[in-house]
CSV table of N, CA, C and O in Angstrom, one decimal:
chain,number,residue,atom,x,y,z
W,15,MET,N,87.3,21.4,72.9
W,15,MET,CA,85.9,21.1,73.2
W,15,MET,C,85.8,20.5,74.6
W,15,MET,O,86.5,19.6,75.0
W,16,PRO,N,85.0,21.1,75.4
W,16,PRO,CA,84.8,20.6,76.8
W,16,PRO,C,84.0,19.4,76.8
W,16,PRO,O,83.6,18.9,75.7
W,17,THR,N,83.7,18.9,77.9
W,17,THR,CA,82.9,17.7,78.1
W,17,THR,C,81.4,18.0,77.6
W,17,THR,O,80.9,19.1,78.0
W,18,LEU,N,80.9,17.1,76.8
W,18,LEU,CA,79.5,17.3,76.5
W,18,LEU,C,78.7,16.6,77.7
W,18,LEU,O,79.0,15.4,78.0
W,19,PRO,N,77.9,17.3,78.4
W,19,PRO,CA,77.2,16.8,79.6
W,19,PRO,C,76.4,15.6,79.3
W,19,PRO,O,75.9,15.4,78.2
W,20,TRP,N,76.1,14.8,80.4
W,20,TRP,CA,75.2,13.7,80.3
W,20,TRP,C,73.9,14.1,79.7
W,20,TRP,O,73.2,15.0,80.2
W,21,THR,N,73.5,13.5,78.6
W,21,THR,CA,72.3,13.8,77.9
W,21,THR,C,71.4,12.6,78.1
W,21,THR,O,71.8,11.5,77.8
W,22,VAL,N,70.1,12.9,78.3
W,22,VAL,CA,69.2,11.7,78.6
W,22,VAL,C,68.1,11.8,77.5
W,22,VAL,O,67.1,12.5,77.6
W,23,PRO,N,68.3,11.0,76.4
W,23,PRO,CA,67.2,10.9,75.4
W,23,PRO,C,65.9,10.2,75.9
W,23,PRO,O,64.9,10.7,75.6
W,24,ASN,N,66.1,9.1,76.7
W,24,ASN,CA,65.0,8.3,77.2
W,24,ASN,C,65.3,8.0,78.6
W,24,ASN,O,66.2,7.2,78.9
W,25,PRO,N,64.5,8.5,79.5
W,25,PRO,CA,64.7,8.2,81.0
W,25,PRO,C,64.6,6.6,81.2
W,25,PRO,O,63.7,6.0,80.6
W,26,ALA,N,65.5,6.1,81.9
W,26,ALA,CA,65.5,4.7,82.3
W,26,ALA,C,64.5,4.4,83.4
W,26,ALA,O,64.4,5.2,84.3
W,27,PRO,N,63.8,3.3,83.3
W,27,PRO,CA,63.0,2.9,84.4
W,27,PRO,C,63.8,2.7,85.6
W,27,PRO,O,64.9,2.2,85.6
W,28,HIS,N,63.2,3.0,86.8
W,28,HIS,CA,63.9,2.9,88.1
W,28,HIS,C,64.2,1.4,88.3
W,28,HIS,O,63.4,0.5,88.0
W,29,HIS,N,65.2,1.1,89.0
W,29,HIS,CA,65.6,-0.2,89.5
W,29,HIS,C,65.7,-1.3,88.4
W,29,HIS,O,65.3,-2.4,88.6
W,30,THR,N,66.3,-0.8,87.2
W,30,THR,CA,66.5,-1.8,86.2
W,30,THR,C,68.0,-1.9,85.9
W,30,THR,O,68.7,-0.9,86.1
W,31,GLU,N,68.3,-2.9,85.2
W,31,GLU,CA,69.8,-3.1,84.8
W,31,GLU,C,70.0,-2.4,83.5
W,31,GLU,O,69.1,-2.5,82.6
W,32,VAL,N,71.0,-1.6,83.4
W,32,VAL,CA,71.4,-1.0,82.1
W,32,VAL,C,72.7,-1.5,81.6
W,32,VAL,O,73.6,-1.9,82.4
W,33,HIS,N,72.9,-1.4,80.3
W,33,HIS,CA,74.2,-1.8,79.6
W,33,HIS,C,75.0,-0.5,79.4
W,33,HIS,O,74.5,0.4,78.8
W,34,VAL,N,76.2,-0.6,80.1
W,34,VAL,CA,77.0,0.6,80.0
W,34,VAL,C,78.2,0.4,79.0
W,34,VAL,O,78.7,-0.7,78.9
W,35,PHE,N,78.4,1.3,78.2
W,35,PHE,CA,79.5,1.3,77.1
W,35,PHE,C,80.4,2.5,77.4
W,35,PHE,O,79.9,3.6,77.4
W,36,ALA,N,81.7,2.3,77.4
W,36,ALA,CA,82.7,3.3,77.5
W,36,ALA,C,83.8,3.1,76.4
W,36,ALA,O,84.1,2.0,76.0
W,37,SER,N,84.3,4.2,75.9
W,37,SER,CA,85.3,4.0,74.8
W,37,SER,C,86.4,5.2,75.0
W,37,SER,O,86.0,6.2,75.6
W,38,ARG,N,87.6,4.9,74.6
W,38,ARG,CA,88.6,5.8,74.5
W,38,ARG,C,89.3,5.7,73.1
W,38,ARG,O,89.7,4.6,72.7
W,39,PHE,N,89.4,6.8,72.4
W,39,PHE,CA,89.9,6.9,71.1
W,39,PHE,C,91.1,7.9,71.1
W,39,PHE,O,91.1,8.9,71.7
W,40,GLU,N,92.1,7.5,70.4
W,40,GLU,CA,93.3,8.4,70.3
W,40,GLU,C,93.6,8.5,68.8
W,40,GLU,O,93.7,7.4,68.1
W,41,THR,N,93.7,9.7,68.2
W,41,THR,CA,93.9,9.8,66.8
W,41,THR,C,95.4,9.9,66.6
W,41,THR,O,96.2,10.3,67.5
W,42,ARG,N,95.8,9.6,65.3
W,42,ARG,CA,97.2,9.6,64.9
W,42,ARG,C,97.8,11.0,64.9
W,42,ARG,O,98.9,11.2,65.2
W,43,THR,N,97.0,11.9,64.4
W,43,THR,CA,97.4,13.2,64.1
W,43,THR,C,96.4,14.3,64.7
W,43,THR,O,95.3,13.9,65.0
W,44,PHE,N,96.9,15.5,64.8
W,44,PHE,CA,96.0,16.6,65.1
W,44,PHE,C,94.8,16.7,64.1
W,44,PHE,O,93.7,17.0,64.4
W,45,TRP,N,95.2,16.6,62.9
W,45,TRP,CA,94.2,16.6,61.8
W,45,TRP,C,93.0,15.6,62.0
W,45,TRP,O,91.9,15.8,61.8
W,46,GLY,N,93.5,14.4,62.5
W,46,GLY,CA,92.5,13.4,62.8
W,46,GLY,C,91.6,13.8,64.0
W,46,GLY,O,90.4,13.5,64.0
W,47,ALA,N,92.2,14.4,64.9
W,47,ALA,CA,91.3,15.0,66.1
W,47,ALA,C,90.3,16.0,65.5
W,47,ALA,O,89.2,16.0,66.0
W,48,LEU,N,90.8,16.8,64.7
W,48,LEU,CA,89.8,17.8,64.1
W,48,LEU,C,88.7,17.2,63.3
W,48,LEU,O,87.6,17.6,63.4
W,49,ARG,N,89.0,16.1,62.6
W,49,ARG,CA,88.0,15.3,61.9
W,49,ARG,C,87.0,14.7,62.8
W,49,ARG,O,85.8,14.7,62.6
W,50,PHE,N,87.6,14.1,63.9
W,50,PHE,CA,86.7,13.6,64.9
W,50,PHE,C,85.7,14.7,65.5
W,50,PHE,O,84.5,14.4,65.6
W,51,LEU,N,86.3,15.8,65.8
W,51,LEU,CA,85.4,16.9,66.4
W,51,LEU,C,84.4,17.3,65.4
W,51,LEU,O,83.3,17.6,65.7
W,52,ALA,N,84.8,17.4,64.1
W,52,ALA,CA,83.8,17.9,63.1
W,52,ALA,C,82.6,16.9,62.9
W,52,ALA,O,81.5,17.4,62.6
W,53,ARG,N,82.9,15.7,63.2
W,53,ARG,CA,81.8,14.7,63.0
W,53,ARG,C,81.0,14.4,64.3
W,53,ARG,O,80.0,13.7,64.3
W,54,THR,N,81.4,14.9,65.4
W,54,THR,CA,80.8,14.8,66.7
W,54,THR,C,79.4,15.2,66.7
W,54,THR,O,78.5,14.5,67.2
W,55,PRO,N,79.0,16.5,66.2
W,55,PRO,CA,77.7,16.9,66.3
W,55,PRO,C,76.6,16.0,65.7
W,55,PRO,O,75.5,15.7,66.2
W,56,GLY,N,76.9,15.4,64.6
W,56,GLY,CA,76.0,14.5,63.9
W,56,GLY,C,75.7,13.2,64.7
W,56,GLY,O,74.6,12.8,64.9
W,57,VAL,N,76.8,12.6,65.3
W,57,VAL,CA,76.6,11.4,66.1
W,57,VAL,C,75.9,11.8,67.4
W,57,VAL,O,75.1,11.0,67.8
W,58,TRP,N,76.2,13.0,68.0
W,58,TRP,CA,75.6,13.4,69.1
W,58,TRP,C,74.0,13.6,69.0
W,58,TRP,O,73.2,13.1,69.8
W,59,ARG,N,73.7,14.1,67.8
W,59,ARG,CA,72.2,14.2,67.4
W,59,ARG,C,71.6,12.8,67.4
W,59,ARG,O,70.5,12.6,67.8
W,60,GLN,N,72.3,11.9,66.7
W,60,GLN,CA,71.8,10.5,66.6
W,60,GLN,C,71.6,9.9,68.0
W,60,GLN,O,70.6,9.3,68.2
W,61,VAL,N,72.6,10.1,68.9
W,61,VAL,CA,72.4,9.5,70.3
W,61,VAL,C,71.2,10.1,70.9
W,61,VAL,O,70.4,9.4,71.6
W,62,SER,N,71.0,11.4,70.8
W,62,SER,CA,69.9,12.1,71.4
W,62,SER,C,68.5,11.6,70.9
W,62,SER,O,67.5,11.8,71.6
W,63,ARG,N,68.5,10.9,69.8
W,63,ARG,CA,67.2,10.3,69.3
W,63,ARG,C,67.2,8.8,69.3
W,63,ARG,O,66.2,8.2,68.9
W,64,ALA,N,68.2,8.2,69.8
W,64,ALA,CA,68.4,6.7,69.6
W,64,ALA,C,67.4,6.0,70.5
W,64,ALA,O,67.3,6.3,71.8
W,65,SER,N,66.7,5.0,70.0
W,65,SER,CA,65.8,4.2,70.8
W,65,SER,C,66.7,3.3,71.7
W,65,SER,O,67.7,2.8,71.3
W,66,GLY,N,66.3,3.2,73.0
W,66,GLY,CA,67.1,2.4,73.9
W,66,GLY,C,68.3,3.1,74.6
W,66,GLY,O,69.0,2.5,75.4
W,67,ALA,N,68.5,4.4,74.2
W,67,ALA,CA,69.6,5.1,74.8
W,67,ALA,C,69.1,5.8,76.2
W,67,ALA,O,68.1,6.5,76.1
W,68,TYR,N,69.8,5.5,77.2
W,68,TYR,CA,69.4,6.1,78.5
W,68,TYR,C,70.3,7.3,79.0
W,68,TYR,O,70.0,7.9,79.9
W,69,GLY,N,71.3,7.5,78.2
W,69,GLY,CA,72.2,8.7,78.5
W,69,GLY,C,73.5,8.6,77.8
W,69,GLY,O,74.0,7.4,77.6
W,70,ALA,N,74.2,9.7,77.7
W,70,ALA,CA,75.5,9.7,77.1
W,70,ALA,C,76.3,10.9,77.4
W,70,ALA,O,75.7,12.0,77.6
W,71,SER,N,77.6,10.8,77.3
W,71,SER,CA,78.5,12.0,77.6
W,71,SER,C,79.7,11.7,76.8
W,71,SER,O,80.0,10.6,76.4
W,72,LEU,N,80.5,12.8,76.5
W,72,LEU,CA,81.7,12.8,75.8
W,72,LEU,C,82.7,13.8,76.3
W,72,LEU,O,82.3,14.8,76.7
W,73,LYS,N,83.9,13.2,76.6
W,73,LYS,CA,85.0,14.1,77.0
W,73,LYS,C,86.0,14.1,75.9
W,73,LYS,O,86.4,13.1,75.3
W,74,ALA,N,86.5,15.3,75.7
W,74,ALA,CA,87.5,15.5,74.5
W,74,ALA,C,88.7,16.3,75.0
W,74,ALA,O,88.5,17.3,75.7
W,75,GLU,N,89.8,15.8,74.6
W,75,GLU,CA,91.1,16.5,74.8
W,75,GLU,C,91.7,16.6,73.4
W,75,GLU,O,92.7,15.9,73.2
W,76,PRO,N,91.2,17.5,72.5
W,76,PRO,CA,91.7,17.5,71.1
W,76,PRO,C,93.2,17.7,71.0
W,76,PRO,O,93.8,17.2,70.1
W,77,PHE,N,93.7,18.6,71.9
W,77,PHE,CA,95.2,18.8,71.8
W,77,PHE,C,96.1,17.6,72.1
W,77,PHE,O,97.2,17.6,71.7
W,78,LYS,N,95.5,16.7,72.9
W,78,LYS,CA,96.1,15.4,73.2
W,78,LYS,C,95.6,14.4,72.3
W,78,LYS,O,96.0,13.2,72.4
W,79,ARG,N,94.7,14.7,71.4
W,79,ARG,CA,94.2,13.8,70.4
W,79,ARG,C,93.4,12.6,71.0
W,79,ARG,O,93.4,11.5,70.5
W,80,THR,N,92.8,12.8,72.2
W,80,THR,CA,92.2,11.8,72.9
W,80,THR,C,90.7,12.1,73.2
W,80,THR,O,90.3,13.2,73.6
W,81,PHE,N,89.8,11.2,73.0
W,81,PHE,CA,88.3,11.3,73.2
W,81,PHE,C,87.8,10.1,74.0
W,81,PHE,O,88.2,9.0,73.7
W,82,TRP,N,86.9,10.4,74.9
W,82,TRP,CA,86.2,9.3,75.6
W,82,TRP,C,84.7,9.4,75.5
W,82,TRP,O,84.2,10.6,75.4
W,83,THR,N,84.0,8.3,75.4
W,83,THR,CA,82.5,8.3,75.4
W,83,THR,C,82.1,7.5,76.6
W,83,THR,O,82.8,6.5,77.0
W,84,LEU,N,81.0,7.8,77.1
W,84,LEU,CA,80.3,7.0,78.2
W,84,LEU,C,78.8,7.0,77.9
W,84,LEU,O,78.2,8.2,77.8
W,85,SER,N,78.2,5.8,77.8
W,85,SER,CA,76.8,5.8,77.6
W,85,SER,C,76.1,4.7,78.3
W,85,SER,O,76.7,3.7,78.7
W,86,ALA,N,74.8,4.8,78.5
W,86,ALA,CA,73.9,3.7,79.1
W,86,ALA,C,72.9,3.4,78.1
W,86,ALA,O,72.2,4.3,77.5
W,87,TRP,N,72.6,2.1,78.0
W,87,TRP,CA,71.7,1.5,77.0
W,87,TRP,C,70.7,0.6,77.6
W,87,TRP,O,71.0,-0.1,78.6
W,88,GLU,N,69.6,0.4,77.0
W,88,GLU,CA,68.5,-0.6,77.4
W,88,GLU,C,69.1,-2.0,77.3
W,88,GLU,O,68.8,-2.8,78.2
W,89,SER,N,70.0,-2.2,76.3
W,89,SER,CA,70.5,-3.6,76.1
W,89,SER,C,71.7,-3.5,75.2
W,89,SER,O,71.9,-2.4,74.4
W,90,PRO,N,72.5,-4.5,75.1
W,90,PRO,CA,73.5,-4.6,74.1
W,90,PRO,C,73.0,-4.5,72.7
W,90,PRO,O,73.6,-3.9,71.8
W,91,ALA,N,71.8,-5.0,72.4
W,91,ALA,CA,71.2,-4.9,71.1
W,91,ALA,C,70.9,-3.5,70.7
W,91,ALA,O,71.1,-3.1,69.6
W,92,ALA,N,70.4,-2.7,71.6
W,92,ALA,CA,70.2,-1.2,71.4
W,92,ALA,C,71.4,-0.5,71.0
W,92,ALA,O,71.4,0.3,70.1
W,93,LEU,N,72.5,-0.8,71.7
W,93,LEU,CA,73.8,-0.2,71.4
W,93,LEU,C,74.2,-0.6,70.0
W,93,LEU,O,74.7,0.2,69.2
W,94,LYS,N,74.1,-1.9,69.7
W,94,LYS,CA,74.6,-2.4,68.4
W,94,LYS,C,73.7,-1.7,67.3
W,94,LYS,O,74.3,-1.3,66.2
W,95,THR,N,72.5,-1.6,67.5
W,95,THR,CA,71.6,-0.9,66.5
W,95,THR,C,72.0,0.4,66.2
W,95,THR,O,72.2,1.0,65.1
W,96,PHE,N,72.3,1.2,67.3
W,96,PHE,CA,72.8,2.6,67.2
W,96,PHE,C,74.1,2.6,66.4
W,96,PHE,O,74.3,3.5,65.5
W,97,ALA,N,75.0,1.8,66.7
W,97,ALA,CA,76.4,1.8,66.1
W,97,ALA,C,76.3,1.4,64.6
W,97,ALA,O,77.1,2.0,63.8
W,98,ARG,N,75.3,0.7,64.2
W,98,ARG,CA,75.2,0.3,62.9
W,98,ARG,C,74.3,1.2,61.9
W,98,ARG,O,74.2,0.9,60.7
W,99,GLU,N,73.6,2.1,62.5
W,99,GLU,CA,72.7,2.9,61.8
W,99,GLU,C,73.1,4.4,61.8
W,99,GLU,O,74.0,4.8,62.5
W,100,GLY,N,72.3,5.2,61.1
W,100,GLY,CA,72.5,6.6,61.1
W,100,GLY,C,73.9,7.1,60.7
W,100,GLY,O,74.5,6.4,59.9
W,101,VAL,N,74.3,8.2,61.2
W,101,VAL,CA,75.6,8.8,60.9
W,101,VAL,C,76.8,8.0,61.5
W,101,VAL,O,77.9,8.2,61.1
W,102,HIS,N,76.5,7.4,62.6
W,102,HIS,CA,77.6,6.7,63.4
W,102,HIS,C,78.3,5.7,62.5
W,102,HIS,O,79.6,5.7,62.5
W,103,ALA,N,77.6,4.9,61.8
W,103,ALA,CA,78.3,3.8,61.0
W,103,ALA,C,79.3,4.4,60.0
W,103,ALA,O,80.5,4.1,60.0
W,104,PRO,N,78.9,5.3,59.1
W,104,PRO,CA,79.8,5.9,58.2
W,104,PRO,C,80.9,6.8,58.8
W,104,PRO,O,82.1,6.9,58.3
W,105,THR,N,80.5,7.4,59.9
W,105,THR,CA,81.5,8.2,60.7
W,105,THR,C,82.6,7.4,61.2
W,105,THR,O,83.8,7.7,61.1
W,106,SER,N,82.2,6.3,61.9
W,106,SER,CA,83.3,5.4,62.5
W,106,SER,C,84.1,4.8,61.4
W,106,SER,O,85.3,4.7,61.5
W,107,GLN,N,83.5,4.4,60.3
W,107,GLN,CA,84.3,3.8,59.2
W,107,GLN,C,85.2,4.9,58.5
W,107,GLN,O,86.4,4.6,58.3
W,108,GLY,N,84.7,6.1,58.4
W,108,GLY,CA,85.5,7.1,57.8
W,108,GLY,C,86.7,7.6,58.7
W,108,GLY,O,87.7,8.1,58.2
W,109,LEU,N,86.5,7.4,60.0
W,109,LEU,CA,87.6,7.9,60.9
W,109,LEU,C,88.6,6.7,61.2
W,109,LEU,O,89.6,7.0,61.9
W,110,SER,N,88.3,5.5,60.9
W,110,SER,CA,89.2,4.4,61.3
W,110,SER,C,90.6,4.6,60.9
W,110,SER,O,91.5,4.2,61.6
W,111,ALA,N,90.9,5.1,59.8
W,111,ALA,CA,92.3,5.4,59.3
W,111,ALA,C,93.0,6.4,60.1
W,111,ALA,O,94.2,6.5,60.2
W,112,GLN,N,92.2,7.3,60.8
W,112,GLN,CA,92.8,8.3,61.6
W,112,GLN,C,93.1,7.9,63.0
W,112,GLN,O,93.8,8.6,63.8
W,113,MET,N,92.6,6.7,63.4
W,113,MET,CA,92.8,6.2,64.8
W,113,MET,C,94.2,5.6,65.1
W,113,MET,O,94.6,4.8,64.3
W,114,ARG,N,94.8,6.0,66.1
W,114,ARG,CA,96.0,5.4,66.6
W,114,ARG,C,95.7,4.2,67.5
W,114,ARG,O,96.4,3.2,67.6
W,115,GLY,N,94.6,4.4,68.3
W,115,GLY,CA,94.2,3.4,69.2
W,115,GLY,C,92.8,3.5,69.7
W,115,GLY,O,92.3,4.7,69.7
W,116,ALA,N,92.2,2.4,70.1
W,116,ALA,CA,90.9,2.5,70.6
W,116,ALA,C,90.7,1.4,71.7
W,116,ALA,O,91.3,0.4,71.6
W,117,LYS,N,90.0,1.8,72.7
W,117,LYS,CA,89.8,0.8,73.8
W,117,LYS,C,88.3,0.9,74.2
W,117,LYS,O,87.7,2.0,74.2
W,118,PHE,N,87.6,-0.3,74.5
W,118,PHE,CA,86.3,-0.3,74.8
W,118,PHE,C,86.0,-1.1,76.1
W,118,PHE,O,86.8,-2.0,76.4
W,119,ALA,N,85.0,-0.7,76.8
W,119,ALA,CA,84.6,-1.5,78.0
W,119,ALA,C,83.1,-1.5,78.1
W,119,ALA,O,82.4,-0.5,77.8
W,120,THR,N,82.6,-2.5,78.6
W,120,THR,CA,81.1,-2.7,78.8
W,120,THR,C,80.9,-3.3,80.2
W,120,THR,O,81.7,-4.1,80.7
W,121,TRP,N,79.9,-3.0,80.8
W,121,TRP,CA,79.5,-3.5,82.1
W,121,TRP,C,78.0,-3.2,82.4
W,121,TRP,O,77.4,-2.4,81.7
W,122,GLN,N,77.5,-3.9,83.4
W,122,GLN,CA,76.1,-3.7,83.8
W,122,GLN,C,76.1,-2.7,85.0
W,122,GLN,O,77.0,-2.8,85.9
W,123,ALA,N,75.0,-1.9,85.1
W,123,ALA,CA,74.9,-1.0,86.2
W,123,ALA,C,73.4,-0.9,86.5
W,123,ALA,O,72.6,-1.3,85.7
W,124,SER,N,73.0,-0.4,87.6
W,124,SER,CA,71.6,0.0,87.9
W,124,SER,C,71.2,1.3,87.3
W,124,SER,O,72.0,2.3,87.3
W,125,SER,N,70.0,1.4,86.9
W,125,SER,CA,69.5,2.6,86.4
W,125,SER,C,69.5,3.7,87.4
W,125,SER,O,69.5,4.9,87.1
W,126,ASP,N,69.5,3.3,88.7
W,126,ASP,CA,69.5,4.2,89.8
W,126,ASP,C,70.9,4.9,89.9
W,126,ASP,O,70.9,5.9,90.7
W,127,GLU,N,71.8,4.4,89.2
W,127,GLU,CA,73.2,5.1,89.2
W,127,GLU,C,73.4,6.2,88.1
W,127,GLU,O,74.4,6.8,88.1
W,128,LEU,N,72.4,6.3,87.3
W,128,LEU,CA,72.4,7.3,86.3
W,128,LEU,C,72.2,8.7,86.8
W,128,LEU,O,71.4,8.9,87.7
W,129,PRO,N,72.9,9.7,86.4
W,129,PRO,CA,73.9,9.7,85.3
W,129,PRO,C,75.2,9.0,85.8
W,129,PRO,O,75.6,9.2,87.1
W,130,LEU,N,75.9,8.4,84.9
W,130,LEU,CA,77.1,7.6,85.2
W,130,LEU,C,78.2,8.6,85.6
W,130,LEU,O,78.3,9.7,85.1
W,131,ASP,N,79.1,8.1,86.5
W,131,ASP,CA,80.3,8.8,86.8
W,131,ASP,C,81.5,8.4,86.0
W,131,ASP,O,81.6,7.2,85.7
W,132,TRP,N,82.3,9.3,85.6
W,132,TRP,CA,83.4,9.0,84.7
W,132,TRP,C,84.5,8.2,85.4
W,132,TRP,O,85.3,7.6,84.8
W,133,THR,N,84.6,8.2,86.7
W,133,THR,CA,85.6,7.6,87.5
W,133,THR,C,85.7,6.1,87.1
W,133,THR,O,86.8,5.5,86.8
W,134,GLU,N,84.6,5.4,87.0
W,134,GLU,CA,84.6,3.9,86.7
W,134,GLU,C,85.0,3.7,85.2
W,134,GLU,O,85.7,2.8,85.0
W,135,ALA,N,84.5,4.5,84.4
W,135,ALA,CA,84.9,4.5,83.0
W,135,ALA,C,86.4,4.6,82.8
W,135,ALA,O,87.1,3.8,82.1
W,136,PHE,N,87.0,5.7,83.4
W,136,PHE,CA,88.5,5.8,83.3
W,136,PHE,C,89.2,4.7,83.8
W,136,PHE,O,90.2,4.2,83.3
W,137,ARG,N,88.7,4.1,85.0
W,137,ARG,CA,89.4,2.9,85.5
W,137,ARG,C,89.4,1.7,84.6
W,137,ARG,O,90.4,1.1,84.4
W,138,ARG,N,88.3,1.5,84.0
W,138,ARG,CA,88.2,0.4,83.0
W,138,ARG,C,88.9,0.6,81.7
W,138,ARG,O,89.3,-0.4,81.0
W,139,LEU,N,89.2,1.9,81.3
W,139,LEU,CA,89.8,2.2,80.0
W,139,LEU,C,91.3,2.5,80.2
W,139,LEU,O,91.9,2.7,79.1
W,140,THR,N,91.9,2.5,81.3
W,140,THR,CA,93.2,2.6,81.4
W,140,THR,C,94.0,1.3,81.8
W,140,THR,O,93.5,0.4,82.2
């Protein structure tokens, strides 16, 4: 699966601070990577409709069993609501046994920097 391009469900107001979230997941097995990929469309649809979501992207290297997410949110609360609702919650719970490792990073950025560049996310996740 190639990179899912930056998707903008709700344009961010200019000159405002946004909450950035980045993640890196590695599955234990190739089967786990396939399960991750199979569940991606449902979570992606949820992101595209999420209140407070200003943009998101996903990079996948399924043969290396590694996946990255990068998203911008109105607030930490908007991100938390997304993570606990819809298909994301049961998907993340269902995949937890497949995960070998996960790393997360959050920071603040200006809405004028959207869409976000992957360079900073990779720096924070390695």
